[in-house]
PDB file of C-alpha atoms in Angstrom:
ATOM      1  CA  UNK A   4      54.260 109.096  68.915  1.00 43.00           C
ATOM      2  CA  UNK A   5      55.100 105.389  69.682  1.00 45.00           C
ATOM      3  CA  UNK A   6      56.647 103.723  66.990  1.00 50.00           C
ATOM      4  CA  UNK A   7      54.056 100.778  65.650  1.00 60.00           C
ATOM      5  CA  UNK A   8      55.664  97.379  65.165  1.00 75.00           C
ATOM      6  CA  UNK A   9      55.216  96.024  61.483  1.00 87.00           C
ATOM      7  CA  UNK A  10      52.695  93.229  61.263  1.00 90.00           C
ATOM      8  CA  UNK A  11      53.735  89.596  60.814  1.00 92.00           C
ATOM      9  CA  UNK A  12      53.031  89.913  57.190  1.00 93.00           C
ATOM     10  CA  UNK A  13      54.935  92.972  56.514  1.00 93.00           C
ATOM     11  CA  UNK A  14      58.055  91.595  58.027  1.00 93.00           C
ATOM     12  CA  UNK A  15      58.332  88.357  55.967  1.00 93.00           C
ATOM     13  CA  UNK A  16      57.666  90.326  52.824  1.00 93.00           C
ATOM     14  CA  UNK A  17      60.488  92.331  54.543  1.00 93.00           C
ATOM     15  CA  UNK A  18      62.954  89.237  54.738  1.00 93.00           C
ATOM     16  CA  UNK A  19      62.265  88.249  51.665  1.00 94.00           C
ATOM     17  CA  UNK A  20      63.277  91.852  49.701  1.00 93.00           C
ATOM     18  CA  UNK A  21      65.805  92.578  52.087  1.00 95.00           C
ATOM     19  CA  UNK A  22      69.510  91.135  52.955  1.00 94.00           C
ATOM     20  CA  UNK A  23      69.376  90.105  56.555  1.00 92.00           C
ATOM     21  CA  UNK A  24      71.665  92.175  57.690  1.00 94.00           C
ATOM     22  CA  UNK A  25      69.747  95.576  56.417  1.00 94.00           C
ATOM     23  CA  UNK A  26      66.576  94.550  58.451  1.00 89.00           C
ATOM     24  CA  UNK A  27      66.967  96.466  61.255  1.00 89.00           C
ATOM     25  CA  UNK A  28      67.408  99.920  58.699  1.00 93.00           C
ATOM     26  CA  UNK A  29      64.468  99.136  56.753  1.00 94.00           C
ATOM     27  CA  UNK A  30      62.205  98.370  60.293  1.00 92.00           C
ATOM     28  CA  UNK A  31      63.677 101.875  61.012  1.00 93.00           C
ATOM     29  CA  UNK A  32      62.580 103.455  57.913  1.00 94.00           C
ATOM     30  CA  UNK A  33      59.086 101.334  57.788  1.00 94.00           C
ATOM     31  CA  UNK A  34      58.449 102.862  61.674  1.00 92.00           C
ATOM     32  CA  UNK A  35      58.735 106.614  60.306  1.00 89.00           C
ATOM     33  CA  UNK A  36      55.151 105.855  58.507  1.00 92.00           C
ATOM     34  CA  UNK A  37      52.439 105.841  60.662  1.00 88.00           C
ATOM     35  CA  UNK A  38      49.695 107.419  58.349  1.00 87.00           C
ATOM     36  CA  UNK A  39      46.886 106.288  56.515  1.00 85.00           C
ATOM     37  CA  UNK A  40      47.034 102.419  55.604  1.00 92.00           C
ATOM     38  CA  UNK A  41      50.240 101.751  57.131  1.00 94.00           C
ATOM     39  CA  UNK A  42      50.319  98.263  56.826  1.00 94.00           C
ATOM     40  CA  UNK A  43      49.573  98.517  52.823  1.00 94.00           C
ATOM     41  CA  UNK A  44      51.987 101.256  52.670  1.00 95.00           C
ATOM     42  CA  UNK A  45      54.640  99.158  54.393  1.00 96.00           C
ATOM     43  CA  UNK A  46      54.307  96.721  51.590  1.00 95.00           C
ATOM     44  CA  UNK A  47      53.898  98.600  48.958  1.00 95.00           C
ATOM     45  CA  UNK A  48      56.968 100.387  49.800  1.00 95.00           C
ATOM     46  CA  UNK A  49      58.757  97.440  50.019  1.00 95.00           C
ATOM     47  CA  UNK A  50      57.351  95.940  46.906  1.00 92.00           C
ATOM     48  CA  UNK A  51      58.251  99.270  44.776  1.00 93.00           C
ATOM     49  CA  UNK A  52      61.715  99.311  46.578  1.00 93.00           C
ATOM     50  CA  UNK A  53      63.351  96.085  44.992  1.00 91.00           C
ATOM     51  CA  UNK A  54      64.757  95.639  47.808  1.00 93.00           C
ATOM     52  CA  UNK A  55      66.808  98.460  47.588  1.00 92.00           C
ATOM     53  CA  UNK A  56      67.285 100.926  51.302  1.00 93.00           C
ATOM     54  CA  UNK A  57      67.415 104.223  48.469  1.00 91.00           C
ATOM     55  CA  UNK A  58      64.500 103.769  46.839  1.00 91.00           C
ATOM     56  CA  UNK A  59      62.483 102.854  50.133  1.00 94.00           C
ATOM     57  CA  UNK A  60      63.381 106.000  51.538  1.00 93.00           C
ATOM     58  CA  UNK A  61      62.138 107.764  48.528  1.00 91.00           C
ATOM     59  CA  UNK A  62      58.752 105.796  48.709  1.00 92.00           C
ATOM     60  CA  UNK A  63      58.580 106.302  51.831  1.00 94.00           C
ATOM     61  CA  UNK A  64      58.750 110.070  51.660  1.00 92.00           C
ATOM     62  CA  UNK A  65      56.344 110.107  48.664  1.00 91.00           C
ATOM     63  CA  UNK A  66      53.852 107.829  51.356  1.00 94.00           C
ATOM     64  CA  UNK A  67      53.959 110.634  53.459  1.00 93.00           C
ATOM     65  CA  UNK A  68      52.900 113.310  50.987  1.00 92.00           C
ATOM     66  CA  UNK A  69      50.290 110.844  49.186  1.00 92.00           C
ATOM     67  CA  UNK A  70      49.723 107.313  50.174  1.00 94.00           C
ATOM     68  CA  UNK A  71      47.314 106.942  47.341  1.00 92.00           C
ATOM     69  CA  UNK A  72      49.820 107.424  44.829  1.00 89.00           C
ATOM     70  CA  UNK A  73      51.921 104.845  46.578  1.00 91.00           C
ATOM     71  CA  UNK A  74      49.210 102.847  47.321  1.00 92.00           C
ATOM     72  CA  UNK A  75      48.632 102.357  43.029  1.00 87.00           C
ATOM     73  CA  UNK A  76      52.618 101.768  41.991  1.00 86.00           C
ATOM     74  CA  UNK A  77      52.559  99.033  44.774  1.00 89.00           C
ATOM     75  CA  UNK A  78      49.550  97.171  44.594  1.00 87.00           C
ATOM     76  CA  UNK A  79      47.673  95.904  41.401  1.00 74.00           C
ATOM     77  CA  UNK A  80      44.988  98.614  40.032  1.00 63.00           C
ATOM     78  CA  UNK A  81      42.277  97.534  38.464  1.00 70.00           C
ATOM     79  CA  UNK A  82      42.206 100.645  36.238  1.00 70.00           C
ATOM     80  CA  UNK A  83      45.090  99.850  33.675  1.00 67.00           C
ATOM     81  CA  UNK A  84      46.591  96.725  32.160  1.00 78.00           C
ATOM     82  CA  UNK A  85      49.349  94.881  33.517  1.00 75.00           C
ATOM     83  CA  UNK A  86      51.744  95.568  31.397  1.00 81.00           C
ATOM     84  CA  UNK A  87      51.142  99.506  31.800  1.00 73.00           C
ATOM     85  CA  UNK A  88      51.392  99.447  35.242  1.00 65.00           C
ATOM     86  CA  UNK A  89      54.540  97.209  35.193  1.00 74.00           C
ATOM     87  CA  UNK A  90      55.877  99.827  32.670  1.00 71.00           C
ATOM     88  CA  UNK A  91      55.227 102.933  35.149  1.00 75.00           C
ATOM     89  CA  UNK A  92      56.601 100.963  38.243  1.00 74.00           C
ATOM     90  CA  UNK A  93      59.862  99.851  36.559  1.00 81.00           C
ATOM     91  CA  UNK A  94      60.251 103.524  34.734  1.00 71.00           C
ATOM     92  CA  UNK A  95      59.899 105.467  37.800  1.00 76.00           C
ATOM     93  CA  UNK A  96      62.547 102.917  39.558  1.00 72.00           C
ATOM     94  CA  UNK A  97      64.789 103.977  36.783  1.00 79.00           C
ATOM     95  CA  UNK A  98      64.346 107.179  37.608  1.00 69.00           C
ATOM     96  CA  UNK A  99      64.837 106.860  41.409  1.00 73.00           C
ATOM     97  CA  UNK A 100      68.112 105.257  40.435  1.00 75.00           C
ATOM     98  CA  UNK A 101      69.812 107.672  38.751  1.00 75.00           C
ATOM     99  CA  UNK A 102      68.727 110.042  41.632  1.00 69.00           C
ATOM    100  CA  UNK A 103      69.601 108.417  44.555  1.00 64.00           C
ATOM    101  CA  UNK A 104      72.637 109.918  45.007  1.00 59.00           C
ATOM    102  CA  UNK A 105      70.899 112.951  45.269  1.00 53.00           C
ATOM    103  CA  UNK A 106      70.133 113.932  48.897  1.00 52.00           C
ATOM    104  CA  UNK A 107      66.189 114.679  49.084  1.00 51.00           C
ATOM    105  CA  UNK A 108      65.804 117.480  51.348  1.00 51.00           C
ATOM    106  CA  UNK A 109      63.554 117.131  54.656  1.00 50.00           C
ATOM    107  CA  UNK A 110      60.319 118.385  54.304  1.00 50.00           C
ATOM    108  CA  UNK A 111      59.813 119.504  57.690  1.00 50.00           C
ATOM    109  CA  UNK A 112      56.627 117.149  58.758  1.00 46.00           C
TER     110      UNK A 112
END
């Protein structure tokens, strides 16, 4: 499958996360999703990731297994406050973080 360039969009939000000279890794990573809603999953993973090339990756992984799920942490849902969503978004970076010296193992897709 032919890798799909990132929209115009995509890649400024990219700039702006990212230091300039991890752009090309994160383009990379972004290309390995081509599912469902790839261009709200490419910002939404970049959104969640904090501009951090770990916790993409995880995203990214999670995007593959259910977009939907990423699809909620990185956009604004209209089903909870806020302040709750803020809450799950920044506790489940915490998490990442203290795991991301953990290699994930490939899941073979």
């Amino acid at each position: 499958m032919t890798a799909m360039a990132v929209s115009p969009a995509t890649r400024q939000l990219c700039d702006a996360m990212f230091p300039d000279d991890e752009a090309a890794s994160v383009l990379a990573l972004l290309d390995l999703y081509t599912g469902a809603e790839c261009e709200r999953v490419h910002q939404a993973v970049i959104r969640l990731s904090g501009g951090r090339l770990g916790r993409l990756r995880i995203w990214l992984d999670e995007a593959k297994r259910n977009p939907e799920t990423v699809l909620w942490f990185g956009e604004s849902p209209s089903d909870v406050s806020q302040d709750t969503h803020t809450f799950g978004v920044e506790f489940i970076n915490g998490f990442l973080d203290r795991h991301l010296d953990t290699p994930a193992e490939p899941t073979g897709e």
